[in-house]
PDB file of C-alpha atoms in Angstrom:
ATOM      1  CA  MET A   1     -15.922 -12.144   8.375  1.00 57.00           C
ATOM      2  CA  THR A   2     -15.255 -15.813   7.524  1.00 61.00           C
ATOM      3  CA  TYR A   3     -11.809 -16.924   6.397  1.00 68.00           C
ATOM      4  CA  ASP A   4     -13.115 -18.931   3.434  1.00 80.00           C
ATOM      5  CA  LEU A   5     -14.224 -15.819   1.515  1.00 85.00           C
ATOM      6  CA  PRO A   6     -12.040 -15.434  -1.614  1.00 91.00           C
ATOM      7  CA  VAL A   7      -9.811 -12.360  -1.411  1.00 96.00           C
ATOM      8  CA  PHE A   8      -8.654 -10.455  -4.478  1.00 97.00           C
ATOM      9  CA  VAL A   9      -5.221  -8.922  -3.797  1.00 98.00           C
ATOM     10  CA  SER A  10      -3.808  -6.599  -6.430  1.00 97.00           C
ATOM     11  CA  GLY A  11      -0.071  -6.045  -6.241  1.00 96.00           C
ATOM     12  CA  SER A  12       0.398  -9.512  -4.770  1.00 97.00           C
ATOM     13  CA  ALA A  13       3.932  -9.737  -6.191  1.00 96.00           C
ATOM     14  CA  GLY A  14       4.825  -6.468  -4.472  1.00 95.00           C
ATOM     15  CA  PHE A  15       6.386  -5.962  -1.058  1.00 96.00           C
ATOM     16  CA  ILE A  16       3.242  -5.474   1.055  1.00 97.00           C
ATOM     17  CA  GLY A  17       1.055  -7.581  -1.243  1.00 97.00           C
ATOM     18  CA  PHE A  18       3.392 -10.556  -0.917  1.00 98.00           C
ATOM     19  CA  HIS A  19       3.407 -10.464   2.891  1.00 98.00           C
ATOM     20  CA  LEU A  20      -0.373  -9.982   3.079  1.00 98.00           C
ATOM     21  CA  THR A  21      -1.051 -12.827   0.630  1.00 98.00           C
ATOM     22  CA  LYS A  22       1.286 -15.092   2.616  1.00 98.00           C
ATOM     23  CA  ARG A  23      -0.653 -14.347   5.803  1.00 97.00           C
ATOM     24  CA  LEU A  24      -4.034 -14.892   4.119  1.00 97.00           C
ATOM     25  CA  LEU A  25      -2.951 -18.247   2.680  1.00 97.00           C
ATOM     26  CA  GLU A  26      -1.592 -19.385   6.022  1.00 96.00           C
ATOM     27  CA  ARG A  27      -4.930 -18.660   7.703  1.00 95.00           C
ATOM     28  CA  GLY A  28      -6.857 -20.526   4.991  1.00 94.00           C
ATOM     29  CA  SER A  29      -8.248 -17.699   2.861  1.00 94.00           C
ATOM     30  CA  PRO A  30      -8.281 -18.415  -0.894  1.00 94.00           C
ATOM     31  CA  VAL A  31      -6.432 -15.633  -2.731  1.00 95.00           C
ATOM     32  CA  ILE A  32      -6.726 -14.439  -6.313  1.00 95.00           C
ATOM     33  CA  GLY A  33      -3.550 -12.457  -6.949  1.00 96.00           C
ATOM     34  CA  TYR A  34      -3.207  -9.785  -9.605  1.00 96.00           C
ATOM     35  CA  ASP A  35       0.039  -8.104 -10.652  1.00 95.00           C
ATOM     36  CA  ASP A  36       1.606  -6.891 -13.881  1.00 93.00           C
ATOM     37  CA  ILE A  37       5.159  -7.769 -12.704  1.00 92.00           C
ATOM     38  CA  ASN A  38       6.408  -4.500 -14.221  1.00 85.00           C
ATOM     39  CA  CYS A  39      10.059  -3.465 -14.441  1.00 79.00           C
ATOM     40  CA  TYR A  40       9.981  -0.536 -11.994  1.00 79.00           C
ATOM     41  CA  TYR A  41      12.398  -2.679  -9.987  1.00 82.00           C
ATOM     42  CA  ASP A  42      13.957  -6.128 -10.426  1.00 89.00           C
ATOM     43  CA  GLN A  43      11.334  -8.511 -11.791  1.00 92.00           C
ATOM     44  CA  ASN A  44      13.291 -11.486 -10.434  1.00 95.00           C
ATOM     45  CA  LEU A  45      12.482 -10.337  -6.895  1.00 94.00           C
ATOM     46  CA  LYS A  46       8.768 -10.250  -7.746  1.00 95.00           C
ATOM     47  CA  LYS A  47       8.938 -13.691  -9.359  1.00 96.00           C
ATOM     48  CA  ALA A  48      10.748 -15.070  -6.308  1.00 97.00           C
ATOM     49  CA  ARG A  49       7.943 -13.763  -4.084  1.00 97.00           C
ATOM     50  CA  ILE A  50       5.354 -15.464  -6.296  1.00 97.00           C
ATOM     51  CA  SER A  51       7.323 -18.719  -6.121  1.00 97.00           C
ATOM     52  CA  GLN A  52       7.204 -18.474  -2.321  1.00 97.00           C
ATOM     53  CA  LEU A  53       3.446 -17.903  -2.409  1.00 98.00           C
ATOM     54  CA  ASN A  54       2.897 -20.929  -4.641  1.00 97.00           C
ATOM     55  CA  SER A  55       4.819 -23.067  -2.147  1.00 97.00           C
ATOM     56  CA  ILE A  56       2.871 -21.688   0.817  1.00 97.00           C
ATOM     57  CA  SER A  57      -0.382 -22.329  -1.042  1.00 96.00           C
ATOM     58  CA  LYS A  58       0.543 -25.999  -1.494  1.00 96.00           C
ATOM     59  CA  GLU A  59       1.761 -26.382   2.098  1.00 97.00           C
ATOM     60  CA  ASN A  60      -1.492 -25.002   3.490  1.00 95.00           C
ATOM     61  CA  ASP A  61      -3.754 -26.545   0.834  1.00 94.00           C
ATOM     62  CA  THR A  62      -5.165 -23.060   0.177  1.00 93.00           C
ATOM     63  CA  PHE A  63      -6.050 -21.784  -3.270  1.00 92.00           C
ATOM     64  CA  PHE A  64      -3.743 -19.197  -4.842  1.00 94.00           C
ATOM     65  CA  GLU A  65      -3.537 -18.076  -8.438  1.00 93.00           C
ATOM     66  CA  LEU A  66      -1.745 -15.090  -9.915  1.00 94.00           C
ATOM     67  CA  ILE A  67      -3.225 -13.235 -12.879  1.00 93.00           C
ATOM     68  CA  GLU A  68      -0.477 -11.287 -14.639  1.00 94.00           C
ATOM     69  CA  ALA A  69      -2.085  -8.137 -16.030  1.00 94.00           C
ATOM     70  CA  LYS A  70      -2.390  -4.402 -15.471  1.00 94.00           C
ATOM     71  CA  LEU A  71      -5.107  -2.695 -13.437  1.00 95.00           C
ATOM     72  CA  GLU A  72      -5.706  -0.461 -16.456  1.00 95.00           C
ATOM     73  CA  ASN A  73      -6.783  -3.561 -18.414  1.00 94.00           C
ATOM     74  CA  TYR A  74     -10.521  -3.434 -17.745  1.00 95.00           C
ATOM     75  CA  SER A  75     -11.381  -6.568 -19.700  1.00 93.00           C
ATOM     76  CA  SER A  76      -8.818  -8.650 -17.796  1.00 92.00           C
ATOM     77  CA  LEU A  77     -10.176  -7.468 -14.445  1.00 94.00           C
ATOM     78  CA  ASP A  78     -13.720  -8.112 -15.600  1.00 93.00           C
ATOM     79  CA  LYS A  79     -12.879 -11.723 -16.463  1.00 91.00           C
ATOM     80  CA  VAL A  80     -11.287 -12.266 -13.049  1.00 92.00           C
ATOM     81  CA  PHE A  81     -14.312 -10.947 -11.181  1.00 93.00           C
ATOM     82  CA  LYS A  82     -16.599 -13.112 -13.337  1.00 89.00           C
ATOM     83  CA  GLY A  83     -14.389 -16.138 -12.680  1.00 83.00           C
ATOM     84  CA  LYS A  84     -13.729 -16.688 -16.381  1.00 79.00           C
ATOM     85  CA  ASN A  85      -9.925 -16.828 -16.447  1.00 69.00           C
ATOM     86  CA  LEU A  86      -9.199 -18.791 -13.290  1.00 69.00           C
ATOM     87  CA  LYS A  87      -7.614 -22.189 -13.843  1.00 69.00           C
ATOM     88  CA  GLU A  88      -9.719 -23.792 -11.123  1.00 65.00           C
ATOM     89  CA  GLU A  89     -13.382 -23.384 -12.007  1.00 63.00           C
ATOM     90  CA  ASN A  90     -14.776 -24.257  -8.585  1.00 65.00           C
ATOM     91  CA  ILE A  91     -13.171 -21.169  -6.974  1.00 67.00           C
ATOM     92  CA  PRO A  92     -15.857 -18.560  -6.366  1.00 71.00           C
ATOM     93  CA  THR A  93     -15.436 -15.004  -7.553  1.00 84.00           C
ATOM     94  CA  PRO A  94     -13.831 -12.484  -5.152  1.00 91.00           C
ATOM     95  CA  LYS A  95     -15.863 -11.251  -2.173  1.00 91.00           C
ATOM     96  CA  LEU A  96     -13.180  -9.097  -0.529  1.00 96.00           C
ATOM     97  CA  VAL A  97     -10.810  -6.777  -2.390  1.00 98.00           C
ATOM     98  CA  VAL A  98      -7.457  -5.435  -1.206  1.00 98.00           C
ATOM     99  CA  ASN A  99      -5.991  -2.998  -3.708  1.00 98.00           C
ATOM    100  CA  LEU A 100      -2.253  -2.644  -3.109  1.00 97.00           C
ATOM    101  CA  ALA A 101      -1.170  -2.352  -6.743  1.00 90.00           C
ATOM    102  CA  ALA A 102       0.049   1.096  -7.713  1.00 83.00           C
ATOM    103  CA  GLN A 103       2.930   2.865  -9.317  1.00 76.00           C
ATOM    104  CA  ALA A 104       5.002   3.515  -6.215  1.00 76.00           C
ATOM    105  CA  GLY A 105       7.689   6.060  -5.405  1.00 72.00           C
ATOM    106  CA  VAL A 106       7.547   9.803  -4.825  1.00 72.00           C
ATOM    107  CA  ARG A 107      10.647  10.707  -6.833  1.00 74.00           C
ATOM    108  CA  TYR A 108       9.764   8.557  -9.847  1.00 74.00           C
ATOM    109  CA  SER A 109       6.469  10.458 -10.164  1.00 76.00           C
ATOM    110  CA  ILE A 110       8.472  13.541 -11.133  1.00 78.00           C
ATOM    111  CA  GLU A 111      10.228  11.656 -13.943  1.00 80.00           C
ATOM    112  CA  ASN A 112       7.291   9.604 -15.255  1.00 82.00           C
ATOM    113  CA  PRO A 113       3.942  11.113 -14.228  1.00 85.00           C
ATOM    114  CA  ASN A 114       1.917   9.180 -16.805  1.00 86.00           C
ATOM    115  CA  ALA A 115       2.663   5.872 -15.068  1.00 86.00           C
ATOM    116  CA  TYR A 116       0.849   7.232 -11.994  1.00 88.00           C
ATOM    117  CA  ILE A 117      -2.107   8.521 -13.982  1.00 91.00           C
ATOM    118  CA  GLN A 118      -2.624   5.120 -15.596  1.00 89.00           C
ATOM    119  CA  SER A 119      -2.065   2.774 -12.650  1.00 89.00           C
ATOM    120  CA  ASN A 120      -3.153   4.859  -9.683  1.00 91.00           C
ATOM    121  CA  LEU A 121      -6.123   6.666 -11.237  1.00 95.00           C
ATOM    122  CA  VAL A 122      -7.383   4.690 -14.256  1.00 96.00           C
ATOM    123  CA  GLY A 123      -6.504   1.372 -12.605  1.00 96.00           C
ATOM    124  CA  PHE A 124      -8.134   2.282  -9.309  1.00 97.00           C
ATOM    125  CA  GLY A 125     -11.227   3.456 -11.160  1.00 97.00           C
ATOM    126  CA  ASN A 126     -11.462  -0.011 -12.701  1.00 97.00           C
ATOM    127  CA  ILE A 127     -11.161  -1.607  -9.244  1.00 98.00           C
ATOM    128  CA  LEU A 128     -14.045   0.520  -7.996  1.00 98.00           C
ATOM    129  CA  GLU A 129     -16.175  -0.526 -10.949  1.00 97.00           C
ATOM    130  CA  MET A 130     -15.475  -4.203 -10.241  1.00 97.00           C
ATOM    131  CA  CYS A 131     -16.510  -3.681  -6.611  1.00 97.00           C
ATOM    132  CA  ARG A 132     -19.728  -1.943  -7.657  1.00 96.00           C
ATOM    133  CA  GLN A 133     -20.716  -4.516 -10.247  1.00 95.00           C
ATOM    134  CA  HIS A 134     -19.922  -7.604  -8.176  1.00 94.00           C
ATOM    135  CA  GLU A 135     -21.262  -6.653  -4.737  1.00 90.00           C
ATOM    136  CA  ILE A 136     -17.915  -6.786  -2.957  1.00 96.00           C
ATOM    137  CA  LYS A 137     -18.331  -6.977   0.819  1.00 95.00           C
ATOM    138  CA  HIS A 138     -15.336  -4.755   1.641  1.00 97.00           C
ATOM    139  CA  LEU A 139     -12.748  -2.819  -0.358  1.00 98.00           C
ATOM    140  CA  VAL A 140      -9.481  -2.103   1.448  1.00 98.00           C
ATOM    141  CA  TYR A 141      -7.074   0.068  -0.498  1.00 98.00           C
ATOM    142  CA  ALA A 142      -3.592   1.476  -0.028  1.00 97.00           C
ATOM    143  CA  SER A 143      -3.228   5.182   0.474  1.00 96.00           C
ATOM    144  CA  SER A 144      -0.033   6.793   1.770  1.00 95.00           C
ATOM    145  CA  SER A 145       1.403   9.103   4.391  1.00 95.00           C
ATOM    146  CA  SER A 146       2.430  11.199   1.373  1.00 94.00           C
ATOM    147  CA  VAL A 147      -1.097  12.637   1.246  1.00 96.00           C
ATOM    148  CA  TYR A 148      -0.180  14.891   4.192  1.00 96.00           C
ATOM    149  CA  GLY A 149       1.992  16.823   1.761  1.00 93.00           C
ATOM    150  CA  GLY A 150       2.916  20.254   3.010  1.00 89.00           C
ATOM    151  CA  ASN A 151       1.461  19.707   6.502  1.00 94.00           C
ATOM    152  CA  THR A 152       3.962  20.387   9.289  1.00 93.00           C
ATOM    153  CA  LYS A 153       1.770  19.766  12.361  1.00 94.00           C
ATOM    154  CA  LEU A 154       2.948  16.477  13.864  1.00 95.00           C
ATOM    155  CA  PRO A 155       1.839  13.800  14.357  1.00 97.00           C
ATOM    156  CA  PHE A 156      -0.265  13.551  11.203  1.00 97.00           C
ATOM    157  CA  SER A 157      -3.917  12.827  11.999  1.00 97.00           C
ATOM    158  CA  GLU A 158      -6.676  11.525   9.738  1.00 97.00           C
ATOM    159  CA  LYS A 159      -8.697  14.484  10.983  1.00 95.00           C
ATOM    160  CA  ASP A 160      -6.265  16.904   9.303  1.00 95.00           C
ATOM    161  CA  SER A 161      -6.879  18.484   5.907  1.00 93.00           C
ATOM    162  CA  VAL A 162      -4.779  16.874   3.165  1.00 95.00           C
ATOM    163  CA  ASP A 163      -5.430  19.289   0.330  1.00 93.00           C
ATOM    164  CA  HIS A 164      -1.832  20.364  -0.341  1.00 94.00           C
ATOM    165  CA  PRO A 165       0.094  17.449  -1.918  1.00 93.00           C
ATOM    166  CA  VAL A 166       3.712  18.085  -2.951  1.00 92.00           C
ATOM    167  CA  SER A 167       4.035  15.208  -5.463  1.00 91.00           C
ATOM    168  CA  LEU A 168       1.846  13.624  -8.124  1.00 91.00           C
ATOM    169  CA  TYR A 169       2.138  10.328  -6.253  1.00 91.00           C
ATOM    170  CA  ALA A 170       0.580  11.967  -3.187  1.00 92.00           C
ATOM    171  CA  ALA A 171      -2.104  13.589  -5.330  1.00 94.00           C
ATOM    172  CA  SER A 172      -2.977  10.217  -6.885  1.00 94.00           C
ATOM    173  CA  LYS A 173      -3.395   8.648  -3.437  1.00 94.00           C
ATOM    174  CA  LYS A 174      -5.567  11.507  -2.208  1.00 96.00           C
ATOM    175  CA  SER A 175      -7.604  11.064  -5.399  1.00 97.00           C
ATOM    176  CA  ASN A 176      -8.077   7.379  -4.546  1.00 97.00           C
ATOM    177  CA  GLU A 177      -9.575   8.353  -1.191  1.00 98.00           C
ATOM    178  CA  LEU A 178     -12.001  10.756  -2.887  1.00 98.00           C
ATOM    179  CA  MET A 179     -12.948   8.229  -5.568  1.00 98.00           C
ATOM    180  CA  ALA A 180     -13.574   5.502  -2.985  1.00 98.00           C
ATOM    181  CA  HIS A 181     -15.693   7.858  -0.887  1.00 98.00           C
ATOM    182  CA  SER A 182     -17.891   8.725  -3.867  1.00 98.00           C
ATOM    183  CA  TYR A 183     -18.503   5.027  -4.615  1.00 98.00           C
ATOM    184  CA  SER A 184     -19.206   4.385  -0.964  1.00 98.00           C
ATOM    185  CA  HIS A 185     -21.767   7.198  -0.980  1.00 98.00           C
ATOM    186  CA  LEU A 186     -23.403   6.334  -4.299  1.00 98.00           C
ATOM    187  CA  TYR A 187     -23.417   2.532  -4.104  1.00 97.00           C
ATOM    188  CA  GLY A 188     -23.036   1.735  -0.390  1.00 97.00           C
ATOM    189  CA  LEU A 189     -19.634   0.116  -0.952  1.00 98.00           C
ATOM    190  CA  PRO A 190     -17.829  -0.429   2.385  1.00 98.00           C
ATOM    191  CA  ALA A 191     -14.336   0.970   1.756  1.00 98.00           C
ATOM    192  CA  THR A 192     -11.319   1.557   3.987  1.00 98.00           C
ATOM    193  CA  GLY A 193      -8.240   3.525   2.967  1.00 98.00           C
ATOM    194  CA  LEU A 194      -4.932   2.903   4.733  1.00 98.00           C
ATOM    195  CA  ARG A 195      -2.206   5.531   4.859  1.00 98.00           C
ATOM    196  CA  PHE A 196       1.038   3.558   5.128  1.00 97.00           C
ATOM    197  CA  PHE A 197       4.061   5.189   6.769  1.00 97.00           C
ATOM    198  CA  THR A 198       7.518   4.210   5.372  1.00 94.00           C
ATOM    199  CA  VAL A 199       7.280   0.420   5.384  1.00 95.00           C
ATOM    200  CA  TYR A 200      10.444  -1.695   5.762  1.00 94.00           C
ATOM    201  CA  GLY A 201      11.353  -5.340   6.260  1.00 95.00           C
ATOM    202  CA  PRO A 202      12.422  -8.556   4.483  1.00 95.00           C
ATOM    203  CA  TRP A 203      11.561  -8.933   0.793  1.00 95.00           C
ATOM    204  CA  GLY A 204      11.346  -5.119   0.649  1.00 93.00           C
ATOM    205  CA  ARG A 205      11.577  -2.837  -2.360  1.00 91.00           C
ATOM    206  CA  PRO A 206      15.164  -2.281  -3.523  1.00 91.00           C
ATOM    207  CA  ASP A 207      14.397   1.361  -4.411  1.00 89.00           C
ATOM    208  CA  MET A 208      13.815   2.250  -0.745  1.00 89.00           C
ATOM    209  CA  ALA A 209      16.428   3.681   1.624  1.00 90.00           C
ATOM    210  CA  LEU A 210      17.199   0.494   3.571  1.00 92.00           C
ATOM    211  CA  PHE A 211      18.331  -1.410   0.488  1.00 93.00           C
ATOM    212  CA  LEU A 212      19.818   1.561  -1.388  1.00 94.00           C
ATOM    213  CA  PHE A 213      21.966   2.492   1.608  1.00 96.00           C
ATOM    214  CA  THR A 214      22.998  -1.073   2.443  1.00 96.00           C
ATOM    215  CA  LYS A 215      23.981  -1.916  -1.129  1.00 96.00           C
ATOM    216  CA  ALA A 216      25.988   1.289  -1.548  1.00 96.00           C
ATOM    217  CA  ILE A 217      27.809   0.827   1.774  1.00 97.00           C
ATOM    218  CA  LEU A 218      28.730  -2.775   0.965  1.00 97.00           C
ATOM    219  CA  GLU A 219      30.001  -1.670  -2.455  1.00 97.00           C
ATOM    220  CA  ASN A 220      32.044   1.151  -0.886  1.00 96.00           C
ATOM    221  CA  ARG A 221      30.001   3.808  -2.669  1.00 97.00           C
ATOM    222  CA  PRO A 222      28.751   7.036  -1.023  1.00 97.00           C
ATOM    223  CA  ILE A 223      25.100   7.222   0.042  1.00 96.00           C
ATOM    224  CA  ASN A 224      22.984  10.232  -0.930  1.00 94.00           C
ATOM    225  CA  ILE A 225      21.489  11.944   2.117  1.00 94.00           C
ATOM    226  CA  PHE A 226      18.906  14.586   1.286  1.00 93.00           C
ATOM    227  CA  ASN A 227      18.089  17.778   3.190  1.00 93.00           C
ATOM    228  CA  ASN A 228      21.594  17.429   4.665  1.00 93.00           C
ATOM    229  CA  GLY A 229      20.311  14.601   6.843  1.00 93.00           C
ATOM    230  CA  GLU A 230      17.651  16.675   8.587  1.00 94.00           C
ATOM    231  CA  MET A 231      14.863  14.192   7.900  1.00 94.00           C
ATOM    232  CA  ILE A 232      12.527  12.245  10.188  1.00 95.00           C
ATOM    233  CA  ARG A 233      10.496   9.200   9.206  1.00 95.00           C
ATOM    234  CA  ASP A 234       7.912   7.031  10.965  1.00 96.00           C
ATOM    235  CA  PHE A 235       9.396   3.672   9.920  1.00 95.00           C
ATOM    236  CA  THR A 236       6.829   0.852  10.121  1.00 96.00           C
ATOM    237  CA  TYR A 237       7.765  -2.831  10.136  1.00 97.00           C
ATOM    238  CA  ILE A 238       6.025  -4.990   7.535  1.00 97.00           C
ATOM    239  CA  ASP A 239       4.515  -7.422  10.092  1.00 97.00           C
ATOM    240  CA  ASP A 240       2.721  -4.521  11.788  1.00 97.00           C
ATOM    241  CA  ILE A 241       1.367  -3.399   8.420  1.00 97.00           C
ATOM    242  CA  VAL A 242       0.056  -6.900   7.673  1.00 98.00           C
ATOM    243  CA  GLU A 243      -1.461  -7.329  11.138  1.00 97.00           C
ATOM    244  CA  SER A 244      -3.314  -4.037  10.661  1.00 97.00           C
ATOM    245  CA  LEU A 245      -4.459  -5.043   7.187  1.00 97.00           C
ATOM    246  CA  ILE A 246      -5.822  -8.377   8.436  1.00 97.00           C
ATOM    247  CA  ARG A 247      -7.768  -6.728  11.236  1.00 96.00           C
ATOM    248  CA  VAL A 248      -9.173  -4.053   8.909  1.00 97.00           C
ATOM    249  CA  ILE A 249     -10.162  -6.551   6.203  1.00 96.00           C
ATOM    250  CA  ASP A 250     -12.262  -8.422   8.751  1.00 93.00           C
ATOM    251  CA  LYS A 251     -14.082  -5.260   9.892  1.00 95.00           C
ATOM    252  CA  PRO A 252     -15.854  -3.604   6.939  1.00 96.00           C
ATOM    253  CA  ALA A 253     -16.220   0.151   7.233  1.00 96.00           C
ATOM    254  CA  LYS A 254     -19.523   1.401   8.653  1.00 96.00           C
ATOM    255  CA  LYS A 255     -21.245   4.731   8.300  1.00 96.00           C
ATOM    256  CA  ASP A 256     -20.913   7.283  11.074  1.00 96.00           C
ATOM    257  CA  ASP A 257     -24.428   8.104  12.263  1.00 95.00           C
ATOM    258  CA  ASN A 258     -23.055  11.104  14.168  1.00 95.00           C
ATOM    259  CA  PHE A 259     -21.288  12.652  11.194  1.00 95.00           C
ATOM    260  CA  ASN A 260     -21.646  16.428  11.274  1.00 95.00           C
ATOM    261  CA  THR A 261     -21.884  17.958   7.794  1.00 94.00           C
ATOM    262  CA  LEU A 262     -21.551  21.440   9.319  1.00 95.00           C
ATOM    263  CA  ASP A 263     -18.134  20.487  10.709  1.00 93.00           C
ATOM    264  CA  PRO A 264     -17.005  17.499   8.613  1.00 93.00           C
ATOM    265  CA  ASN A 265     -14.362  15.143   9.960  1.00 91.00           C
ATOM    266  CA  PRO A 266     -12.120  13.934   7.064  1.00 91.00           C
ATOM    267  CA  SER A 267     -11.478  10.574   8.774  1.00 91.00           C
ATOM    268  CA  THR A 268     -15.080   9.369   8.667  1.00 92.00           C
ATOM    269  CA  SER A 269     -18.351   9.868   6.787  1.00 96.00           C
ATOM    270  CA  TRP A 270     -22.104   9.404   6.694  1.00 97.00           C
ATOM    271  CA  CYS A 271     -21.393   6.541   4.256  1.00 97.00           C
ATOM    272  CA  PRO A 272     -19.360   3.371   4.956  1.00 98.00           C
ATOM    273  CA  HIS A 273     -15.930   4.854   4.257  1.00 97.00           C
ATOM    274  CA  LYS A 274     -13.005   5.173   6.679  1.00 96.00           C
ATOM    275  CA  VAL A 275      -9.373   6.257   6.509  1.00 97.00           C
ATOM    276  CA  PHE A 276      -6.642   5.085   8.910  1.00 97.00           C
ATOM    277  CA  ASN A 277      -2.966   5.828   9.455  1.00 98.00           C
ATOM    278  CA  ILE A 278      -0.772   2.750   9.798  1.00 97.00           C
ATOM    279  CA  GLY A 279       2.510   3.796  11.360  1.00 97.00           C
ATOM    280  CA  ASN A 280       4.865   3.096  14.217  1.00 94.00           C
ATOM    281  CA  SER A 281       4.125   6.371  16.062  1.00 91.00           C
ATOM    282  CA  ARG A 282       7.803   6.601  17.041  1.00 92.00           C
ATOM    283  CA  PRO A 283       9.533   8.707  14.374  1.00 94.00           C
ATOM    284  CA  THR A 284      13.253   8.197  13.833  1.00 96.00           C
ATOM    285  CA  ALA A 285      15.847  10.719  12.663  1.00 96.00           C
ATOM    286  CA  LEU A 286      17.363   9.724   9.325  1.00 96.00           C
ATOM    287  CA  MET A 287      20.920   9.934  10.685  1.00 96.00           C
ATOM    288  CA  ASP A 288      20.002   7.523  13.517  1.00 97.00           C
ATOM    289  CA  TYR A 289      18.587   5.162  10.902  1.00 95.00           C
ATOM    290  CA  ILE A 290      21.829   5.322   8.939  1.00 97.00           C
ATOM    291  CA  SER A 291      23.849   4.745  12.122  1.00 97.00           C
ATOM    292  CA  ALA A 292      21.844   1.569  12.803  1.00 96.00           C
ATOM    293  CA  ILE A 293      22.682   0.254   9.322  1.00 96.00           C
ATOM    294  CA  GLU A 294      26.364   1.139   9.805  1.00 97.00           C
ATOM    295  CA  GLU A 295      26.386  -0.683  13.129  1.00 97.00           C
ATOM    296  CA  CYS A 296      24.840  -3.824  11.644  1.00 96.00           C
ATOM    297  CA  LEU A 297      27.273  -3.831   8.717  1.00 97.00           C
ATOM    298  CA  GLU A 298      30.229  -2.750  10.888  1.00 97.00           C
ATOM    299  CA  ILE A 299      31.105  -0.264   8.148  1.00 97.00           C
ATOM    300  CA  THR A 300      31.030   3.537   8.257  1.00 96.00           C
ATOM    301  CA  ALA A 301      29.194   4.907   5.242  1.00 96.00           C
ATOM    302  CA  LYS A 302      30.641   7.453   2.869  1.00 96.00           C
ATOM    303  CA  LYS A 303      28.080  10.254   2.942  1.00 95.00           C
ATOM    304  CA  ASN A 304      27.045  12.644   0.181  1.00 95.00           C
ATOM    305  CA  PHE A 305      24.907  15.387   1.754  1.00 95.00           C
ATOM    306  CA  LEU A 306      22.440  16.977  -0.662  1.00 94.00           C
ATOM    307  CA  PRO A 307      19.572  19.529  -0.532  1.00 94.00           C
ATOM    308  CA  MET A 308      15.906  18.465  -0.261  1.00 91.00           C
ATOM    309  CA  GLN A 309      14.541  16.743  -3.352  1.00 87.00           C
ATOM    310  CA  PRO A 310      11.404  18.020  -5.100  1.00 87.00           C
ATOM    311  CA  GLY A 311       8.261  16.216  -3.870  1.00 83.00           C
ATOM    312  CA  ASP A 312       9.855  15.122  -0.593  1.00 86.00           C
ATOM    313  CA  VAL A 313       8.867  16.134   2.943  1.00 90.00           C
ATOM    314  CA  LYS A 314      11.083  16.798   5.960  1.00 92.00           C
ATOM    315  CA  ALA A 315       9.206  14.758   8.564  1.00 94.00           C
ATOM    316  CA  THR A 316       6.436  12.190   8.977  1.00 95.00           C
ATOM    317  CA  ALA A 317       4.822  10.904  12.155  1.00 96.00           C
ATOM    318  CA  ALA A 318       1.621   8.911  12.507  1.00 97.00           C
ATOM    319  CA  ASP A 319      -1.183   9.454  14.966  1.00 97.00           C
ATOM    320  CA  THR A 320      -2.569   5.890  15.125  1.00 97.00           C
ATOM    321  CA  SER A 321      -5.213   6.407  17.800  1.00 96.00           C
ATOM    322  CA  LEU A 322      -8.099   5.831  15.356  1.00 95.00           C
ATOM    323  CA  LEU A 323      -6.617   2.532  14.171  1.00 95.00           C
ATOM    324  CA  GLU A 324      -5.994   1.423  17.757  1.00 93.00           C
TER     325      GLU A 324
END
């Protein structure tokens, strides 16, 4: 895959989207960003990321433009893929698509399910239509470790069944995998789904544990620790996520000629569709994670131990052998 192919990145003002777009611009790939800059968390953080990307674009003399709109807005997406609302007319239409935009958060899906229906289902359906109509060479899309739902066999493998989600967020991500597979089968669209495991790092989302805990500790407030601290997470650093994304983008999914329909393997298919875990493969106990934050801050946290929250899972761990 050549670096000069224009890449459409939805969610480019988001945590992972920002870091991926930065990496693409630095390697010389023109990027068409797309983000609605919604108020799920501080919009100033998203705008600061975009400001960084504009600077990196100028430094590397690589095209970057952000379209501020929702995935659910079909007409806006259609204009982007036809090249009608780009400021620079000589930029070709997208050839690669990375869909990272979504309504994020497991717990928020319990409070506001409609946001997930619109962004993660209707919006992703629009992305698939754009890929079908404009002969996209490869669609890479964000799934989540949440799809493993009620599974307790660790580590989680792409070969496992994921038919028992415990949150609407997880169900929406599993739906994305099914939708992408159907388009891959019907239209030959190369598509790769990536199940991210608890991503952390600089410029991260303030609604995630690292920032929630740190802010509360610094403000001398107690931190909420669910399931009485008996939680395990496969924390994955953002640079590892981006490195995996870059490598996957450059290797479009291919059909599995040995696919056995009598004993189907959920990780692969007879059509060009693949699913990969992206994790650290070294799960960490939540209390060890909190201890590391305390050590860095040189402050002992006030702890509020609570029962498990609805939609949450006790442990995650990634089998990354397929990705490797």
